[in-house]
Coordinates of C-alpha atoms in Angstrom, one line a residue:
Chain S
M1 CA 133.4 220.1 100.6
S2 CA 135.8 218.3 98.1
L3 CA 138.8 215.8 99.4
K4 CA 141.1 218.0 97.9
L5 CA 140.5 221.2 100.0
F6 CA 140.4 218.9 103.0
E7 CA 143.8 217.9 101.7
L8 CA 144.6 221.9 101.2
L9 CA 144.0 222.3 104.9
L10 CA 146.0 219.3 105.9
K11 CA 148.8 220.7 104.1
A12 CA 148.5 224.3 105.9
S13 CA 148.1 222.3 108.9
L14 CA 151.9 220.8 108.7
Y15 CA 152.8 224.8 108.9
T16 CA 151.2 225.2 112.4
I17 CA 152.8 222.0 113.6
G18 CA 156.5 222.6 112.2
I19 CA 156.4 226.4 113.2
S20 CA 154.7 224.9 116.9
L21 CA 156.9 222.6 117.4
I22 CA 160.1 224.3 116.8
S23 CA 159.0 227.5 118.4
I24 CA 157.9 225.2 122.0
L25 CA 161.1 223.6 121.7
I26 CA 163.3 226.7 121.6
G27 CA 161.3 228.3 124.1
F28 CA 162.1 225.5 126.7
A29 CA 165.9 226.1 125.9
I30 CA 165.4 229.8 126.7
A31 CA 163.2 228.9 129.5
I32 CA 165.9 227.0 131.4
L33 CA 168.2 229.8 131.4
L34 CA 165.5 232.3 132.2
S35 CA 164.3 230.5 135.1
G36 CA 168.0 229.7 135.8
A37 CA 168.9 233.2 136.1
M38 CA 165.6 234.2 138.0
L39 CA 166.5 231.9 140.7
S40 CA 170.2 232.4 140.8
G41 CA 169.4 235.0 143.4
R42 CA 172.3 237.7 141.9
K43 CA 170.0 241.1 140.1
F44 CA 173.0 241.0 137.7
F45 CA 171.1 237.8 135.7
S46 CA 167.7 237.8 137.8
A47 CA 166.9 241.9 136.6
P48 CA 167.7 241.0 132.4
A49 CA 165.4 237.7 132.6
Q50 CA 162.6 239.8 134.6
I51 CA 162.5 242.4 131.8
F52 CA 162.3 239.6 129.3
I53 CA 159.6 238.1 130.7
S54 CA 157.6 241.1 131.8
F55 CA 157.9 242.0 128.0
F56 CA 157.1 238.8 126.6
R57 CA 154.3 238.4 128.4
G58 CA 153.4 242.1 128.8
V59 CA 152.9 242.9 124.8
P60 CA 150.3 241.0 122.9
L61 CA 151.5 238.4 120.7
L62 CA 150.2 240.0 117.5
V63 CA 151.8 242.9 117.9
Q64 CA 155.4 241.1 119.0
L65 CA 155.3 239.7 115.4
L66 CA 155.0 242.6 113.7
L67 CA 157.4 244.5 115.5
I68 CA 159.9 241.9 115.0
Y69 CA 158.6 241.5 111.0
N70 CA 158.6 245.5 110.4
L71 CA 160.6 246.9 112.8
L72 CA 164.0 244.9 112.9
P73 CA 164.3 246.1 109.3
V74 CA 165.1 249.4 110.2
I75 CA 168.0 248.4 112.3
G76 CA 169.1 246.4 109.2
I77 CA 168.1 243.2 110.7
N78 CA 165.7 241.8 107.9
V79 CA 164.3 238.4 108.7
P80 CA 162.3 236.1 106.5
S81 CA 158.4 235.4 107.4
I82 CA 159.3 232.1 108.9
V83 CA 162.0 233.3 111.2
A84 CA 159.8 236.0 112.5
A85 CA 156.9 233.8 113.4
I86 CA 159.3 231.1 114.8
V87 CA 161.2 233.7 116.8
G88 CA 158.2 235.6 117.6
L89 CA 156.6 232.5 119.3
S90 CA 159.9 231.3 120.3
L91 CA 160.6 234.1 122.8
C92 CA 156.6 234.6 123.8
T93 CA 156.5 231.0 125.0
A94 CA 160.0 231.1 126.5
A95 CA 158.7 233.9 128.9
Y96 CA 155.5 231.8 130.1
Q97 CA 157.7 228.6 130.0
A98 CA 160.2 230.2 132.3
E99 CA 157.6 231.5 134.8
N100 CA 156.4 227.8 135.2
L101 CA 159.4 226.4 135.5
R102 CA 161.0 228.8 137.9
G103 CA 157.3 228.0 140.3
G104 CA 157.9 224.5 139.9
F105 CA 162.0 225.0 141.3
A106 CA 160.6 226.9 143.9
S107 CA 157.9 224.5 144.9
V108 CA 160.1 221.6 146.0
P109 CA 160.5 221.6 149.6
R110 CA 163.3 222.6 151.5
G111 CA 163.5 220.2 153.7
L112 CA 163.9 217.5 150.9
I113 CA 166.9 219.2 149.9
E114 CA 168.1 219.3 153.6
S115 CA 167.7 215.6 154.0
A116 CA 169.4 214.9 151.1
E117 CA 172.7 216.8 152.3
M118 CA 172.0 215.1 155.8
V119 CA 172.3 211.6 154.1
G120 CA 175.4 213.1 152.0
F121 CA 174.5 213.7 148.4
T122 CA 176.6 216.8 147.4
P123 CA 174.8 220.1 146.3
G124 CA 175.0 219.0 142.5
Q125 CA 173.6 215.8 143.1
A126 CA 170.6 217.0 145.2
F127 CA 169.9 218.9 142.3
R128 CA 170.1 216.6 139.7
R129 CA 168.6 213.4 141.7
I130 CA 166.2 215.4 143.6
K131 CA 165.5 218.9 142.6
V132 CA 165.1 218.4 138.9
P133 CA 162.7 215.4 138.8
I134 CA 160.1 216.8 141.4
A135 CA 160.1 220.6 139.6
L136 CA 159.9 218.9 136.1
R137 CA 156.8 216.4 137.6
L138 CA 155.5 219.3 138.6
T139 CA 155.8 221.7 135.7
F140 CA 155.0 219.1 133.3
P141 CA 151.0 219.7 133.1
A142 CA 152.1 223.3 132.9
L143 CA 154.0 222.7 129.8
V144 CA 151.4 220.7 128.1
N145 CA 149.2 223.7 128.4
E146 CA 151.9 225.8 127.0
A147 CA 152.5 223.4 124.0
I148 CA 148.8 223.3 123.2
L149 CA 148.0 227.3 123.9
I150 CA 151.2 228.2 121.4
L151 CA 149.3 225.6 118.7
K152 CA 146.1 227.8 119.0
A153 CA 148.3 231.0 119.3
S154 CA 150.6 230.2 115.9
S155 CA 147.3 231.5 113.7
L156 CA 148.6 234.6 114.6
V157 CA 151.5 234.1 112.5
S158 CA 149.5 234.6 109.3
V159 CA 150.0 238.7 109.9
V160 CA 154.0 238.3 109.1
G161 CA 153.2 236.2 105.6
I162 CA 152.5 232.4 106.8
V163 CA 149.5 230.7 105.6
E164 CA 149.2 228.3 108.3
L165 CA 146.0 226.3 109.0
T166 CA 143.6 229.3 109.8
R167 CA 144.9 231.4 107.3
M168 CA 144.1 228.9 104.5
A169 CA 140.8 228.0 105.7
Q170 CA 140.1 232.1 105.4
D171 CA 141.4 232.1 101.8
L172 CA 139.5 229.1 101.1
A173 CA 136.3 230.3 102.6
G174 CA 136.9 233.6 100.7
S175 CA 137.2 231.8 97.1
T176 CA 134.7 228.5 97.5
F177 CA 132.2 230.4 99.7
L178 CA 132.1 227.5 102.3
P179 CA 132.4 228.6 105.1
L180 CA 131.1 226.4 107.4
E181 CA 132.0 223.4 105.8
I182 CA 135.9 224.8 105.9
F183 CA 136.4 226.7 109.2
A184 CA 134.3 223.6 110.4
S185 CA 136.9 221.6 109.4
A186 CA 139.9 223.4 110.3
G187 CA 138.6 223.5 114.1
L188 CA 138.4 219.7 113.4
I189 CA 141.9 219.5 112.2
Y190 CA 143.0 221.9 115.5
L191 CA 140.7 219.8 117.9
V192 CA 142.8 216.3 116.3
I193 CA 146.2 217.9 116.8
N194 CA 146.1 219.1 120.4
L195 CA 144.2 215.6 122.0
V196 CA 147.5 214.0 120.2
V197 CA 149.6 217.1 122.1
A198 CA 147.7 216.1 124.8
R199 CA 148.0 212.3 124.9
A200 CA 151.3 212.3 124.1
G201 CA 151.8 214.6 127.4
G202 CA 149.5 212.1 129.4
L203 CA 152.1 209.4 128.6
I204 CA 155.0 211.1 129.1
E205 CA 153.8 212.5 132.3
R206 CA 153.0 209.2 133.6
S207 CA 156.8 207.8 132.7
L208 CA 158.5 210.4 134.8
P209 CA 160.2 209.2 137.6
G210 CA 158.6 209.1 140.7
I211 CA 155.0 208.8 139.7
P212 CA 153.0 206.5 140.9
R213 CA 151.3 203.9 138.2
Chain J
M1 CA 174.6 267.9 128.5
R2 CA 171.3 266.2 127.6
A3 CA 171.3 267.8 124.0
G4 CA 174.7 266.7 123.7
F5 CA 174.3 263.3 123.8
L6 CA 171.4 263.4 121.8
V7 CA 173.2 265.1 119.2
R8 CA 176.2 262.2 119.9
G9 CA 173.2 259.4 119.5
L10 CA 171.9 260.8 116.0
A11 CA 175.2 261.2 114.4
T12 CA 176.0 257.4 115.3
A13 CA 172.6 256.3 114.3
A14 CA 173.4 258.5 111.1
L15 CA 176.7 256.5 110.8
L16 CA 175.3 253.5 111.2
L17 CA 172.3 253.9 108.1
G18 CA 174.9 255.5 106.1
T19 CA 177.0 252.0 106.1
T20 CA 173.9 249.8 105.7
F21 CA 173.1 251.7 102.8
S22 CA 176.7 251.2 101.5
A23 CA 176.4 247.7 102.1
H24 CA 174.7 247.4 99.2
A25 CA 175.6 250.3 96.7
E26 CA 174.3 248.5 93.5
D27 CA 170.5 249.6 93.1
A28 CA 167.2 247.4 93.9
L29 CA 167.1 246.6 90.0
A30 CA 170.3 245.1 89.8
R31 CA 169.9 243.3 93.2
V32 CA 166.8 241.4 91.7
K33 CA 168.6 241.0 88.7
A34 CA 171.4 239.1 90.5
A35 CA 169.1 237.3 92.9
G36 CA 167.0 236.0 90.1
S37 CA 164.2 236.6 91.7
L38 CA 161.3 239.4 92.2
K39 CA 160.1 239.8 95.7
V40 CA 156.6 241.1 95.4
G41 CA 154.0 241.5 98.5
T42 CA 150.4 241.2 97.9
E43 CA 147.2 240.2 99.9
T44 CA 145.5 236.9 98.2
A45 CA 142.0 238.1 99.2
F46 CA 141.5 240.4 96.3
A47 CA 139.5 238.3 93.5
P48 CA 139.8 238.9 90.5
F49 CA 143.1 240.5 91.2
D50 CA 144.8 238.4 93.7
F51 CA 142.9 235.0 95.9
I52 CA 143.6 231.3 96.0
D53 CA 141.6 229.7 93.7
A54 CA 140.6 226.0 95.2
G55 CA 144.2 226.6 97.0
E56 CA 146.2 227.8 93.9
H57 CA 147.6 231.5 94.2
A58 CA 145.3 232.9 90.7
G59 CA 144.0 236.0 89.1
L60 CA 145.3 239.0 86.9
N61 CA 148.2 239.9 89.1
V62 CA 149.9 236.1 89.2
D63 CA 149.3 236.7 85.1
V64 CA 150.9 239.6 84.8
F65 CA 153.9 239.7 87.1
A66 CA 154.7 236.4 85.4
E67 CA 154.7 238.2 82.2
I68 CA 156.5 240.9 83.8
G69 CA 159.1 237.9 85.5
K70 CA 159.7 237.3 81.6
E71 CA 160.5 240.5 80.8
L72 CA 163.1 241.1 83.4
G73 CA 164.2 237.7 83.1
V74 CA 163.6 236.6 86.7
T75 CA 161.1 234.3 88.9
I76 CA 158.5 235.9 91.1
E77 CA 158.4 235.2 95.1
W78 CA 155.1 236.2 96.3
V79 CA 154.7 237.3 100.1
A80 CA 150.9 237.0 101.2
L81 CA 150.0 239.5 103.7
P82 CA 146.9 241.0 105.2
W83 CA 145.8 244.2 103.1
E84 CA 146.8 246.6 106.2
G85 CA 150.3 244.6 106.7
V86 CA 151.3 245.1 103.0
L87 CA 152.1 249.0 102.4
P88 CA 153.9 248.9 105.9
G89 CA 155.6 246.0 104.7
L90 CA 156.9 247.6 101.5
E91 CA 158.3 250.2 104.1
A92 CA 159.8 247.8 105.9
G93 CA 161.7 246.4 102.6
K94 CA 160.2 242.9 102.9
F95 CA 159.8 243.0 99.4
D96 CA 160.7 244.7 96.4
M97 CA 157.1 246.1 95.2
V98 CA 153.6 245.7 95.7
A99 CA 151.1 243.8 93.4
G100 CA 147.6 244.7 95.3
P101 CA 146.5 246.1 93.2
A102 CA 146.0 249.7 95.0
T103 CA 143.9 252.8 94.1
I104 CA 145.8 255.2 92.8
T105 CA 145.1 258.5 95.2
K106 CA 146.7 261.5 96.5
A107 CA 147.7 260.6 99.7
R108 CA 149.1 257.2 98.4
M109 CA 150.8 259.1 95.7
E110 CA 152.4 261.4 98.0
R111 CA 154.2 258.3 99.8
Y112 CA 154.2 255.6 97.4
R113 CA 155.4 255.4 93.1
F114 CA 152.4 254.1 91.0
T115 CA 153.3 252.0 87.6
P116 CA 150.6 252.7 84.9
P117 CA 147.2 251.8 85.4
V118 CA 146.7 248.3 85.1
A119 CA 142.5 248.7 85.5
E120 CA 139.9 250.8 86.5
A121 CA 138.7 251.5 90.3
T122 CA 135.9 253.5 90.0
V123 CA 133.8 252.6 92.9
A124 CA 130.1 250.7 93.1
I125 CA 127.7 248.7 95.1
L126 CA 127.2 245.0 95.3
K127 CA 123.9 244.0 96.4
K128 CA 122.4 240.7 96.9
A129 CA 120.2 240.1 93.8
G130 CA 117.1 240.5 93.4
D131 CA 117.1 243.2 96.6
T132 CA 114.4 245.9 95.3
T133 CA 115.3 248.2 98.1
I134 CA 118.4 249.7 96.3
T135 CA 118.1 250.3 92.8
K136 CA 120.4 253.5 92.8
P137 CA 123.6 254.3 94.5
E138 CA 121.6 257.2 96.7
D139 CA 119.5 254.0 98.0
I140 CA 122.5 253.0 100.1
A141 CA 121.6 255.7 102.8
G142 CA 120.9 254.3 106.3
K143 CA 121.9 251.0 105.1
A144 CA 124.5 248.8 106.5
I145 CA 127.5 248.7 103.6
G146 CA 130.3 246.5 104.0
V147 CA 133.6 247.8 103.0
G148 CA 137.1 246.7 103.7
K149 CA 139.6 248.1 106.5
A150 CA 142.6 250.6 105.2
T151 CA 141.5 250.7 101.7
A152 CA 140.8 253.2 99.2
Q153 CA 137.2 252.2 98.6
L154 CA 136.0 252.9 102.0
A155 CA 137.7 256.8 101.8
Q156 CA 134.8 256.8 98.8
L157 CA 132.0 255.3 100.8
T158 CA 132.7 257.5 103.5
A159 CA 132.7 260.8 101.5
Y160 CA 129.8 259.8 99.7
S161 CA 127.8 258.7 102.6
E162 CA 128.6 262.6 103.6
T163 CA 126.8 263.7 101.3
L164 CA 123.5 261.2 101.4
P165 CA 120.6 262.6 103.7
T166 CA 120.9 259.6 106.1
K167 CA 124.8 258.7 106.4
V168 CA 125.4 255.7 105.4
D169 CA 126.1 252.2 108.1
V170 CA 129.9 251.8 107.2
R171 CA 131.2 248.1 108.4
E172 CA 134.8 247.4 107.7
Y173 CA 136.0 244.0 107.1
P174 CA 139.7 242.7 107.5
A175 CA 139.1 241.7 104.0
F176 CA 136.9 242.0 101.1
T177 CA 136.1 238.2 100.6
E178 CA 134.7 238.5 104.7
S179 CA 131.9 241.1 103.5
Y180 CA 130.9 239.3 100.2
A181 CA 130.2 236.4 102.9
D182 CA 128.3 238.8 105.2
L183 CA 126.7 240.0 102.3
A184 CA 125.5 236.4 101.7
A185 CA 124.4 235.9 104.9
G186 CA 122.3 239.0 104.9
R187 CA 124.0 240.9 107.9
I188 CA 124.7 243.7 105.3
A189 CA 122.7 245.3 102.5
G190 CA 125.7 246.0 100.1
V191 CA 129.4 245.8 99.8
A192 CA 130.9 249.0 98.1
N193 CA 134.0 248.2 96.2
S194 CA 136.0 248.6 92.6
L195 CA 133.7 247.7 89.9
P196 CA 136.2 244.9 88.4
N197 CA 136.0 243.4 91.8
I198 CA 132.2 243.0 92.4
A199 CA 131.5 242.5 88.5
F200 CA 133.6 239.1 89.1
V201 CA 132.3 238.4 92.1
A202 CA 128.8 239.2 90.7
S203 CA 129.5 236.7 88.1
Q204 CA 130.6 233.8 90.0
R205 CA 127.4 233.8 91.9
K206 CA 125.0 235.3 89.5
D207 CA 122.0 234.0 91.8
T208 CA 123.3 235.8 94.9
F209 CA 125.1 238.8 94.0
E210 CA 124.3 242.1 91.4
V211 CA 126.0 245.4 90.5
V212 CA 124.4 248.7 91.5
L213 CA 124.9 250.9 88.6
P214 CA 126.2 253.3 87.8
P215 CA 129.6 253.6 90.5
F216 CA 129.1 256.5 93.1
G217 CA 133.0 256.8 93.5
Q218 CA 135.2 259.8 91.3
K219 CA 136.9 257.6 88.7
S220 CA 139.9 256.1 89.6
Y221 CA 142.6 253.3 88.6
F222 CA 144.2 250.8 90.1
G223 CA 148.3 250.7 90.2
F224 CA 150.9 248.4 91.3
I225 CA 153.1 250.1 94.2
G226 CA 156.6 250.4 94.5
T227 CA 158.9 253.0 97.3
K228 CA 160.3 257.0 95.7
D229 CA 163.5 256.2 97.0
A230 CA 166.5 256.5 94.1
D231 CA 167.6 253.0 95.2
H232 CA 164.2 251.4 93.9
A233 CA 164.2 254.2 90.8
P234 CA 165.7 252.0 88.0
L235 CA 163.4 248.8 89.5
M236 CA 160.4 250.4 88.8
V237 CA 161.4 252.0 85.9
A238 CA 161.7 248.7 84.2
I239 CA 158.2 247.5 85.6
D240 CA 156.9 250.6 84.0
A241 CA 158.6 249.4 80.6
A242 CA 157.7 245.8 81.0
L243 CA 154.0 247.1 81.6
L244 CA 153.7 249.3 78.9
K245 CA 155.2 246.9 76.5
M246 CA 152.6 244.0 77.5
K247 CA 149.9 246.9 77.1
G248 CA 151.4 247.6 73.9
D249 CA 151.7 243.9 72.5
G250 CA 147.7 242.9 73.6
R251 CA 148.7 240.6 76.2
L252 CA 147.3 242.9 78.9
A253 CA 144.0 243.6 77.2
E254 CA 144.3 239.4 77.0
M255 CA 144.4 239.5 80.8
Q256 CA 141.6 241.6 81.2
K257 CA 139.4 240.1 79.1
K258 CA 140.1 236.8 81.0
W259 CA 139.8 238.2 84.4
F260 CA 136.9 240.8 84.0
G261 CA 135.2 239.7 81.2
A262 CA 135.9 242.9 78.9
S263 CA 139.4 244.9 78.3
F264 CA 139.6 248.7 79.8
D265 CA 141.1 251.7 78.3
T266 CA 143.6 252.8 80.7
P267 CA 145.8 255.6 80.2
D268 CA 149.9 255.2 79.8
S269 CA 151.3 257.2 82.8
V270 CA 150.0 257.4 86.2
P271 CA 147.0 260.0 85.8
D272 CA 146.5 263.2 88.3
P273 CA 144.0 261.2 90.8
A274 CA 140.6 263.2 91.6
F275 CA 141.4 262.2 95.7

């Protein structure tokens, strides 16, 4: 396998990395809103959030992508490939991340908040200084996990016309007849990307407040 | 009550649709020219029409559409999808037309508008070089034969299989390139695809593949695909004119020679399909 083919795979992996990174960040922002709605205790907020999460966790990502790409134009919203890919991945990961966050916040012991209020914390202070740091610490490993899952799931966006790493590998394997070398290289690139994500996640986790070094 | 609600809903939907259509009053050709680019949907796993040659999008489609672009004075914007997503993408308006090309069949003509043929599409068998168990098309009876999913070639193979004493073990692949790889690896005994495609594959890898002649399928042709609506009619007429002009001055024959090794005699208008 020539260096040129490997370069093409690396170039395609920029799509994999870019689309995944943007989707994880957008997904996280949506997840904060969703988990807030779920924990609000008001049906008006929690019911729509619950429906959103059920849909995006319950329908395969592949089907979601095809729906966004092919069905939205029927109601007059014609999104380009790259937008369909990012919207699909973002909404899907938002549903999972929201559940992670909700779980994290729900696991902060009530007693801690009560003690904080006893020593004179306002509810806002207790939320910022006690609840958020603990919840973040509890959910962070799951968020890194989700980032790795999305990086791998991003191979599905080829169905809406994005030539990312997996699709490029398929195209090259088809035209060069070197499937073994090309898929092995693609696998290696995924592995390296995910090792970097895992390592970065580990470093960030150690720098979070309240983690013993 | 319920029916009234439904009627009101439909009326609203119709109104909404009406406003979307009137929002672009000009036809597709005018929009393409105004935008300066023609969006073409295709599948990049259909050598020699459309494939990725060491990272470069190449093939007859790329050359033909480059010339069509020149005729219309626009650039070509390619959208590459898996084949089963290409025609749904056309209907959803993701692109102006489809390269493909697709075999011109009765069922497809009911739904789509074809350009004049650009190549013959009659289906034949590709086998491993030196395989003496398959010397004529009938020999595939009872053997595993690969073919692309959602293709006219699949329909032809299935129909042909019915006429054989033992049925063919039809294996469907997401794309033809994967079926070639499985044939090379010995997982299947042959691949059923149109003659220009397998002739190209065999010429690229003479030691591995060989074409079984004659073709078993009914005579058919490849054309590019557009939609039938009035909005796209002027665009399709302009594409037809560009293609016929290229045929007349020998550019198309030159490209056929470049990609198939020989030029084809294709009809000037869409022929009545045999199936």
